[in-house]
Amino acid sequence: MILEMRIIESSPSNGSKAKEALSTLRQDDFVLVCVPGYNAWLISAPTRLACERLEAAKKRPKGKRNFTHAIGDLDKFYDIIDKECIPPSLDSADKLKIFEQAHMRVAITQDESVNNILVRNGMIQGTLWSEADFEIRNFFKEIEAGLEGHCDPDMINGHVYHAALVTSANFHGEGNIEDFEKAKEFGMKIGVKLCISFEQKMDIDPGCWSIFEIRKNSITATRKGTMHSDIIDRDSIKSLRVSFAKELIDMLDLMNADTDINDVYNVFESIDSNGDGGLTEEELCNFVNQLSANASTSMSNEQKITDEDVSVLFRAIDINGDKEITFVELFEFLEYAYDGNSPQMEKLASKFLKAVRSEVKVDEGANTTNDVQNLICVFSDLDTDGSNDIDEGELGKLLFKHGFSEVEVKLMFSLMDKVYRSDGGINFTELFEFLKGLEKAEESISSKTRISTAIGSAHDEKNESSSIDSSSNDVMSPQTGRVLPLKLAPPNHSSHTRVTIDSSSRGAFNSERESPTHHQMEKISNRTRESKGVTRRPKSREVNNAKRDKFQREFQRPQPKMTIAQSNLLYERLVAHKAKVEQRKLLLRKQREERELAWMKNIKTISVGKFTAKYCKTYG
């Protein structure tokens, strides 16, 4: 049952009630705070775990979850701001009150033209309320006061700030919760213990989100620490990025297909003067000046790169904002100029596919059973910590055996991690999807491999149930529960039409004797063609036998190391397949008997002298 607390506009200070709410927040993870007439908010205790639970209850995808801080006291907020990040016009807490014009999510940067943009996944962002909304603002202040000395910085990712974390109460596919009763029902469903509502109408213009004029074109870079920084994307900066990428591509000889990732890394090391594995702004500036000097004769004064331009480029390339450009960040910047199709990356992807195929033992004629099962086992062996995903170190164990350098492993994992936003781990499903994407990029390879078919089937069944259906030839991945294709035997061939020769009757048709084998029919057919001067067909029997023998050898070879669950699953699939084959045989036998019965009913005997023949009126 929800303990309900209502805070109305005319009530006095609610310090004691706010502290009571704070106690509930700390003990029970979250409390529901409703604002009728505007929106509803879910306020959790200052732990990321609580926000994760709330976001999961809203059915929001994990990669799109977003939290913010409920800012009550601007003085405290000002204390934790990196003063180097804010413009002079906001150099005091009083000046920060310019942000109180509306309820908003804010980012404060040096460039006043892009302040107060809607920021997601920023390091520090705050939900502010104007002073006119006294009850709500005071409630946040009381929560801040109650959290003094009780906030573990690790719980909020290193931010020493005592406001509550806030996430909006938006249902996936249902929109905002604007009704208090609906919000309360949601709270009861997810186990909220305290529900607080502010019974005042919010006279706020929903469109009042902008304080400064927002520039639409900007290069965004994340600064290290507490703020999100945005840089103007001037037309000159746009052309600068293009020219810089072109100069760098020419210098690194990236257009040459013979140049691989390691060659590019060697050039990166030559730029990295102190050899610490990262480029500082000074090192980038020296390198750019060198490029600029080499191209000075062909560049006008307006095109020449200034120190300010270098600073902008550095912050644009430095994706994580740690004031250091890694090789991965630089290469991703260059890949952007290639639209993600540089010869070096294509070569690396091909090398990765070859390594995986080698581990999975995919070759011409390999059967799908072993392809899929081997990949499951390879993944299971790599997942040494049993987390159901593999990190960069675990992937490296596989790739180092196939001649990958450390930088190639980093790039390969960075590419997968970027595609799936997997927070440092790739699961079995994502590995399959990634392989499928690479093979689609190489159609000549994709058409020759069995594993591509398996990946495609896994992708098509992405949202289907992972339960086992004994009527289908599929296998379920033990790591992810994904249903993957599994063909356990070659298809049954249809039986031949039953035609026999009765030797005692010298050519009379006899339905009671066994039919000739396929090999006998092949001999008869070959003799007929040879008598007519027709070239003999290939020995299909020998070819088929060779294929069958190869299939049996592959299928009966020792299987890779499997878990008990995998072994049981494979056994169940084999039993189900065997039952299906027997059922098919019974059906074919029944159909054959029915045809024979119909044939016998229409038999007519013809006698010519000493010879007799049985003739079927229906079939001729």
mmCIF file with all atom_site columns, C-alpha atoms in Angstrom, residues 180-192:
data_model
loop_
_atom_site.group_PDB
_atom_site.id
_atom_site.type_symbol
_atom_site.label_atom_id
_atom_site.label_alt_id
_atom_site.label_comp_id
_atom_site.label_asym_id
_atom_site.label_entity_id
_atom_site.label_seq_id
_atom_site.pdbx_PDB_ins_code
_atom_site.Cartn_x
_atom_site.Cartn_y
_atom_site.Cartn_z
_atom_site.occupancy
_atom_site.B_iso_or_equiv
_atom_site.pdbx_formal_charge
_atom_site.auth_seq_id
_atom_site.auth_comp_id
_atom_site.auth_asym_id
_atom_site.auth_atom_id
_atom_site.pdbx_PDB_model_num
ATOM 1  C CA . PHE A 1 180 ? -2.241 11.786 -10.319 1.00 0.00 ? 180 PHE A CA 1
ATOM 2  C CA . GLU A 1 181 ? -4.380 8.666  -10.009 1.00 0.00 ? 181 GLU A CA 1
ATOM 3  C CA . LYS A 1 182 ? -2.632 7.077  -12.970 1.00 0.00 ? 182 LYS A CA 1
ATOM 4  C CA . ALA A 1 183 ? 0.740  7.975  -11.491 1.00 0.00 ? 183 ALA A CA 1
ATOM 5  C CA . LYS A 1 184 ? -0.287 6.517  -8.122  1.00 0.00 ? 184 LYS A CA 1
ATOM 6  C CA . GLU A 1 185 ? -1.450 3.315  -9.816  1.00 0.00 ? 185 GLU A CA 1
ATOM 7  C CA . PHE A 1 186 ? 1.933  3.098  -11.527 1.00 0.00 ? 186 PHE A CA 1
ATOM 8  C CA . GLY A 1 187 ? 3.636  3.593  -8.157  1.00 0.00 ? 187 GLY A CA 1
ATOM 9  C CA . MET A 1 188 ? 1.661  0.777  -6.569  1.00 0.00 ? 188 MET A CA 1
ATOM 10 C CA . LYS A 1 189 ? 2.530  -1.494 -9.473  1.00 0.00 ? 189 LYS A CA 1
ATOM 11 C CA . ILE A 1 190 ? 6.287  -1.038 -9.040  1.00 0.00 ? 190 ILE A CA 1
ATOM 12 C CA . GLY A 1 191 ? 6.257  -0.966 -5.246  1.00 0.00 ? 191 GLY A CA 1
ATOM 13 C CA . VAL A 1 192 ? 6.688  2.728  -4.408  1.00 0.00 ? 192 VAL A CA 1
#
